mmCIF file of C-alpha atoms in Angstrom:
data_model
loop_
_atom_site.group_PDB
_atom_site.id
_atom_site.type_symbol
_atom_site.label_atom_id
_atom_site.label_comp_id
_atom_site.label_asym_id
_atom_site.label_seq_id
_atom_site.Cartn_x
_atom_site.Cartn_y
_atom_site.Cartn_z
ATOM 1 C CA MET A 29 117.168 0.154 24.427
ATOM 2 C CA CYS A 30 113.713 -0.084 25.996
ATOM 3 C CA GLN A 31 113.019 3.594 25.214
ATOM 4 C CA LYS A 32 113.896 3.138 21.534
ATOM 5 C CA SER A 33 111.601 0.111 21.273
ATOM 6 C CA LEU A 34 108.762 2.061 22.871
ATOM 7 C CA ILE A 35 109.243 5.012 20.499
ATOM 8 C CA ALA A 36 109.297 2.645 17.500
ATOM 9 C CA LEU A 37 106.112 0.920 18.684
ATOM 10 C CA VAL A 38 104.305 4.253 19.154
ATOM 11 C CA PHE A 39 105.425 5.379 15.679
ATOM 12 C CA ILE A 40 104.140 2.161 14.064
ATOM 13 C CA LEU A 41 100.809 2.423 15.900
ATOM 14 C CA LEU A 42 100.364 6.040 14.771
ATOM 15 C CA LEU A 43 101.110 5.012 11.186
ATOM 16 C CA VAL A 44 98.565 2.186 11.331
ATOM 17 C CA VAL A 45 95.967 4.496 12.910
ATOM 18 C CA GLN A 46 96.525 7.094 10.164
ATOM 19 C CA VAL A 47 96.050 4.438 7.475
ATOM 20 C CA GLY A 48 92.940 3.206 9.301
ATOM 21 C CA ALA A 49 91.446 6.685 9.349
ATOM 22 C CA GLN A 50 91.504 6.752 5.553
ATOM 23 C CA GLU A 51 89.739 3.409 5.077
ATOM 24 C CA LYS A 52 86.007 2.900 4.549
ATOM 25 C CA GLU A 53 83.539 1.028 6.739
ATOM 26 C CA MET A 54 84.395 -2.529 7.786
ATOM 27 C CA SER A 55 82.718 -5.481 6.035
ATOM 28 C CA ARG A 56 79.639 -7.459 7.149
ATOM 29 C CA PHE A 57 81.489 -10.565 8.388
ATOM 30 C CA SER A 58 84.058 -10.427 11.166
ATOM 31 C CA PHE A 59 85.768 -12.526 13.803
ATOM 32 C CA GLU A 60 86.583 -11.107 17.237
ATOM 33 C CA PHE A 61 89.040 -12.529 19.750
ATOM 34 C CA ALA A 62 89.078 -10.809 23.141
ATOM 35 C CA SER A 63 90.687 -11.631 26.462
ATOM 36 C CA GLY A 64 90.804 -10.029 29.883
ATOM 37 C CA ILE A 65 89.772 -10.183 33.515
ATOM 38 C CA VAL A 66 86.630 -11.612 35.103
ATOM 39 C CA VAL A 67 85.377 -10.006 38.332
ATOM 40 C CA PRO A 68 82.775 -11.868 40.439
ATOM 41 C CA THR A 69 79.843 -9.754 41.609
ATOM 42 C CA LYS A 70 78.671 -12.066 44.386
ATOM 43 C CA LYS A 71 79.777 -14.970 46.551
ATOM 44 C CA ILE A 72 78.965 -18.507 45.492
ATOM 45 C CA ASN A 73 77.853 -20.597 48.473
ATOM 46 C CA ASP A 74 79.717 -18.265 50.893
ATOM 47 C CA SER A 75 82.991 -18.532 48.923
ATOM 48 C CA ASN A 76 84.985 -15.405 48.013
ATOM 49 C CA PHE A 77 86.440 -15.627 44.520
ATOM 50 C CA ASP A 78 89.602 -14.002 43.228
ATOM 51 C CA VAL A 79 89.626 -11.974 40.011
ATOM 52 C CA GLY A 80 89.852 -14.448 37.151
ATOM 53 C CA LEU A 81 90.793 -14.607 33.482
ATOM 54 C CA GLY A 82 88.862 -15.397 30.341
ATOM 55 C CA PHE A 83 88.613 -15.149 26.570
ATOM 56 C CA ASP A 84 85.941 -15.211 23.869
ATOM 57 C CA GLY A 85 85.996 -15.927 20.154
ATOM 58 C CA LEU A 86 82.960 -14.553 18.277
ATOM 59 C CA PHE A 87 81.765 -14.546 14.687
ATOM 60 C CA LEU A 88 79.732 -11.440 13.880
ATOM 61 C CA TYR A 89 77.430 -10.805 10.925
ATOM 62 C CA ARG A 90 76.053 -7.321 10.282
ATOM 63 C CA VAL A 91 72.517 -7.967 8.976
ATOM 64 C CA ILE A 92 71.711 -4.311 8.261
ATOM 65 C CA SER A 93 73.782 -1.176 8.697
ATOM 66 C CA LYS A 94 73.686 -0.943 12.519
ATOM 67 C CA TRP A 95 72.300 -4.327 13.592
ATOM 68 C CA GLY A 96 73.997 -7.688 13.615
ATOM 69 C CA VAL A 97 74.070 -11.120 15.198
ATOM 70 C CA PHE A 98 76.939 -12.941 16.884
ATOM 71 C CA ALA A 99 77.780 -16.440 18.037
ATOM 72 C CA GLY A 100 80.916 -17.971 19.503
ATOM 73 C CA TRP A 101 82.622 -19.764 22.333
ATOM 74 C CA GLY A 102 84.059 -18.518 25.630
ATOM 75 C CA TRP A 103 86.065 -19.651 28.650
ATOM 76 C CA ASN A 104 86.326 -17.990 32.061
ATOM 77 C CA LYS A 105 88.193 -19.192 35.136
ATOM 78 C CA MET A 106 87.941 -17.945 38.721
ATOM 79 C CA GLU A 107 89.819 -19.384 41.692
ATOM 80 C CA VAL A 108 88.803 -19.532 45.325
ATOM 81 C CA GLU A 109 91.188 -20.196 48.209
ATOM 82 C CA GLU A 110 88.629 -21.993 50.354
ATOM 83 C CA SER A 111 85.121 -23.193 49.524
ATOM 84 C CA TYR A 112 82.568 -25.801 50.530
ATOM 85 C CA VAL A 113 84.432 -28.346 48.370
ATOM 86 C CA GLY A 114 87.866 -27.701 49.870
ATOM 87 C CA LYS A 115 90.911 -25.483 49.461
ATOM 88 C CA GLY A 116 92.562 -24.311 46.254
ATOM 89 C CA VAL A 117 89.793 -24.986 43.735
ATOM 90 C CA CYS A 118 88.796 -23.128 40.591
ATOM 91 C CA TYR A 119 85.575 -22.769 38.650
ATOM 92 C CA ASP A 120 85.910 -23.079 34.851
ATOM 93 C CA GLU A 121 82.952 -21.812 32.863
ATOM 94 C CA THR A 122 82.975 -22.838 29.192
ATOM 95 C CA GLY A 123 80.464 -22.902 26.391
ATOM 96 C CA TYR A 124 78.646 -20.919 23.757
ATOM 97 C CA VAL A 125 77.527 -17.292 23.528
ATOM 98 C CA PHE A 126 75.014 -15.823 21.053
ATOM 99 C CA GLY A 127 72.926 -12.717 20.600
ATOM 100 C CA ILE A 128 72.285 -9.443 18.805
ATOM 101 C CA GLN A 129 74.474 -6.361 18.496
ATOM 102 C CA TYR A 130 73.740 -2.715 17.798
ATOM 103 C CA SER A 131 76.705 -0.629 16.632
ATOM 104 C CA ASN A 132 77.073 2.971 15.553
ATOM 105 C CA ARG A 133 79.962 4.948 14.128
ATOM 106 C CA VAL A 134 81.055 8.145 15.894
ATOM 107 C CA GLY A 135 80.973 10.823 13.179
ATOM 108 C CA LYS A 136 83.531 10.283 10.428
ATOM 109 C CA LYS A 137 86.109 8.881 12.820
ATOM 110 C CA PRO A 138 87.227 5.226 12.631
ATOM 111 C CA LEU A 139 85.582 4.788 16.037
ATOM 112 C CA SER A 140 82.334 2.916 16.807
ATOM 113 C CA TYR A 141 80.501 1.880 19.921
ATOM 114 C CA TYR A 142 78.414 -1.269 20.294
ATOM 115 C CA LEU A 143 75.775 -2.693 22.629
ATOM 116 C CA ARG A 144 75.115 -6.432 22.932
ATOM 117 C CA GLY A 145 72.506 -8.650 24.486
ATOM 118 C CA GLY A 146 72.169 -12.379 24.301
ATOM 119 C CA GLY A 147 72.369 -15.776 25.834
ATOM 120 C CA LEU A 148 74.865 -18.264 27.176
ATOM 121 C CA HIS A 149 74.802 -22.045 26.859
ATOM 122 C CA LYS A 150 77.617 -22.994 29.243
ATOM 123 C CA HIS A 151 78.622 -25.363 32.003
ATOM 124 C CA ILE A 152 80.793 -24.966 35.097
ATOM 125 C CA GLU A 153 83.525 -27.399 36.048
ATOM 126 C CA ILE A 154 84.916 -27.337 39.577
ATOM 127 C CA GLU A 155 88.591 -28.346 39.511
ATOM 128 C CA LYS A 156 91.350 -28.974 42.026
ATOM 129 C CA SER A 157 94.658 -27.143 41.605
ATOM 130 C CA ASP A 158 96.194 -30.262 40.004
ATOM 131 C CA GLY A 159 93.540 -30.187 37.234
ATOM 132 C CA GLU A 160 91.331 -32.994 38.553
ATOM 133 C CA ILE A 161 87.665 -32.261 37.811
ATOM 134 C CA ILE A 162 85.571 -32.593 40.977
ATOM 135 C CA ASP A 163 82.211 -31.775 39.413
ATOM 136 C CA ASP A 164 80.571 -30.679 36.161
ATOM 137 C CA THR A 165 77.183 -28.956 36.226
ATOM 138 C CA GLY A 166 76.230 -29.781 32.640
ATOM 139 C CA HIS A 167 75.250 -27.158 30.077
ATOM 140 C CA GLY A 168 72.417 -24.745 30.697
ATOM 141 C CA LEU A 169 71.131 -21.341 29.625
ATOM 142 C CA GLY A 170 72.145 -17.976 31.036
ATOM 143 C CA TRP A 171 72.225 -14.409 29.768
ATOM 144 C CA GLN A 172 74.676 -11.602 29.046
ATOM 145 C CA VAL A 173 74.550 -7.845 28.302
ATOM 146 C CA GLY A 174 77.423 -5.574 27.439
ATOM 147 C CA GLY A 175 78.952 -2.897 25.316
ATOM 148 C CA GLY A 176 82.231 -1.522 24.115
ATOM 149 C CA ILE A 177 84.262 0.445 21.627
ATOM 150 C CA LEU A 178 85.736 -0.584 18.275
ATOM 151 C CA TYR A 179 88.591 1.317 16.658
ATOM 152 C CA SER A 180 89.123 0.457 12.975
ATOM 153 C CA LEU A 181 92.824 0.261 12.143
ATOM 154 C CA ASN A 182 92.098 -0.341 8.456
ATOM 155 C CA LYS A 183 89.515 -2.107 6.293
ATOM 156 C CA LYS A 184 90.384 -5.557 7.692
ATOM 157 C CA TRP A 185 91.579 -5.039 11.285
ATOM 158 C CA GLY A 186 90.246 -3.323 14.376
ATOM 159 C CA LEU A 187 90.887 -3.050 18.105
ATOM 160 C CA THR A 188 88.053 -3.580 20.566
ATOM 161 C CA THR A 189 87.495 -3.132 24.258
ATOM 162 C CA GLY A 190 84.346 -4.008 26.123
ATOM 163 C CA VAL A 191 82.568 -4.846 29.337
ATOM 164 C CA ASN A 192 79.955 -7.603 29.842
ATOM 165 C CA TYR A 193 77.717 -8.617 32.709
ATOM 166 C CA SER A 194 76.901 -12.341 32.693
ATOM 167 C CA SER A 195 74.637 -14.577 34.736
ATOM 168 C CA LEU A 196 74.571 -18.383 34.729
ATOM 169 C CA VAL A 197 72.696 -20.433 37.327
ATOM 170 C CA ARG A 198 73.501 -24.161 37.470
ATOM 171 C CA GLU A 199 72.933 -26.890 40.027
ATOM 172 C CA THR A 200 75.349 -29.481 41.385
ATOM 173 C CA ASP A 201 74.905 -32.412 43.759
ATOM 174 C CA LEU A 202 78.498 -32.432 44.953
ATOM 175 C CA ILE A 203 79.225 -33.860 48.416
ATOM 176 C CA GLY A 204 75.827 -35.527 48.660
ATOM 177 C CA SER A 205 73.745 -32.351 48.742
ATOM 178 C CA GLU A 206 72.268 -30.327 45.912
ATOM 179 C CA LYS A 207 73.650 -26.804 45.674
ATOM 180 C CA GLU A 208 72.895 -23.926 43.334
ATOM 181 C CA ILE A 209 75.832 -22.194 41.677
ATOM 182 C CA ASN A 210 74.684 -18.639 40.964
ATOM 183 C CA TYR A 211 77.574 -17.486 38.761
ATOM 184 C CA LYS A 212 77.425 -13.710 38.180
ATOM 185 C CA TYR A 213 80.385 -11.687 36.993
ATOM 186 C CA VAL A 214 81.632 -8.681 35.042
ATOM 187 C CA SER A 215 84.251 -9.238 32.347
ATOM 188 C CA LEU A 216 86.552 -6.510 31.053
ATOM 189 C CA LYS A 217 88.224 -7.543 27.813
ATOM 190 C CA ILE A 218 90.328 -6.154 24.989
ATOM 191 C CA GLY A 219 90.899 -7.794 21.650
ATOM 192 C CA LEU A 220 91.251 -7.807 17.887
ATOM 193 C CA ILE A 221 88.633 -7.938 15.132
ATOM 194 C CA TYR A 222 89.373 -9.292 11.668
ATOM 195 C CA CYS A 223 86.905 -8.581 8.854
ATOM 196 C CA PHE A 224 86.545 -10.843 5.825
#
């Protein structure tokens, strides 16, 4: 039963890809939803973080043929077994992302690559495992660079995969002493793009 389902899924995907190959360039406006893993690149206050999860929702507008702007909202969560605030806490980073994008089609194929650079306006909440918020850093600015690949399924839909490097530095005065949270991570995400 599982083999038949897999064969049917592969057949449907090949059919969609074939239809996508015959379509023209995607429109100027699009919405992207992507989700995946978040990998910390450094310790925060001597705490080792586990690989986390996150998602982004972005509106993109192609200003001219290869250049566009984007803005949206994102959420990333990383857990740590033991930190300076106790055991079993997680760091939730939420807020806005914005920037510019360069994209280029690969020949006549329905495949494009993109490069992005921009800013973050996010905050970090430190939470206990039961959901109680211990601290909130307040919103502040950070930055992000990244790139990825877009595969157009048809004129309206596409698949995307990408990698981003993000940096957000915030301060907290938890436990009576001011500490800097230097939040740096790589996110690897896959998602869907809808053009309208």
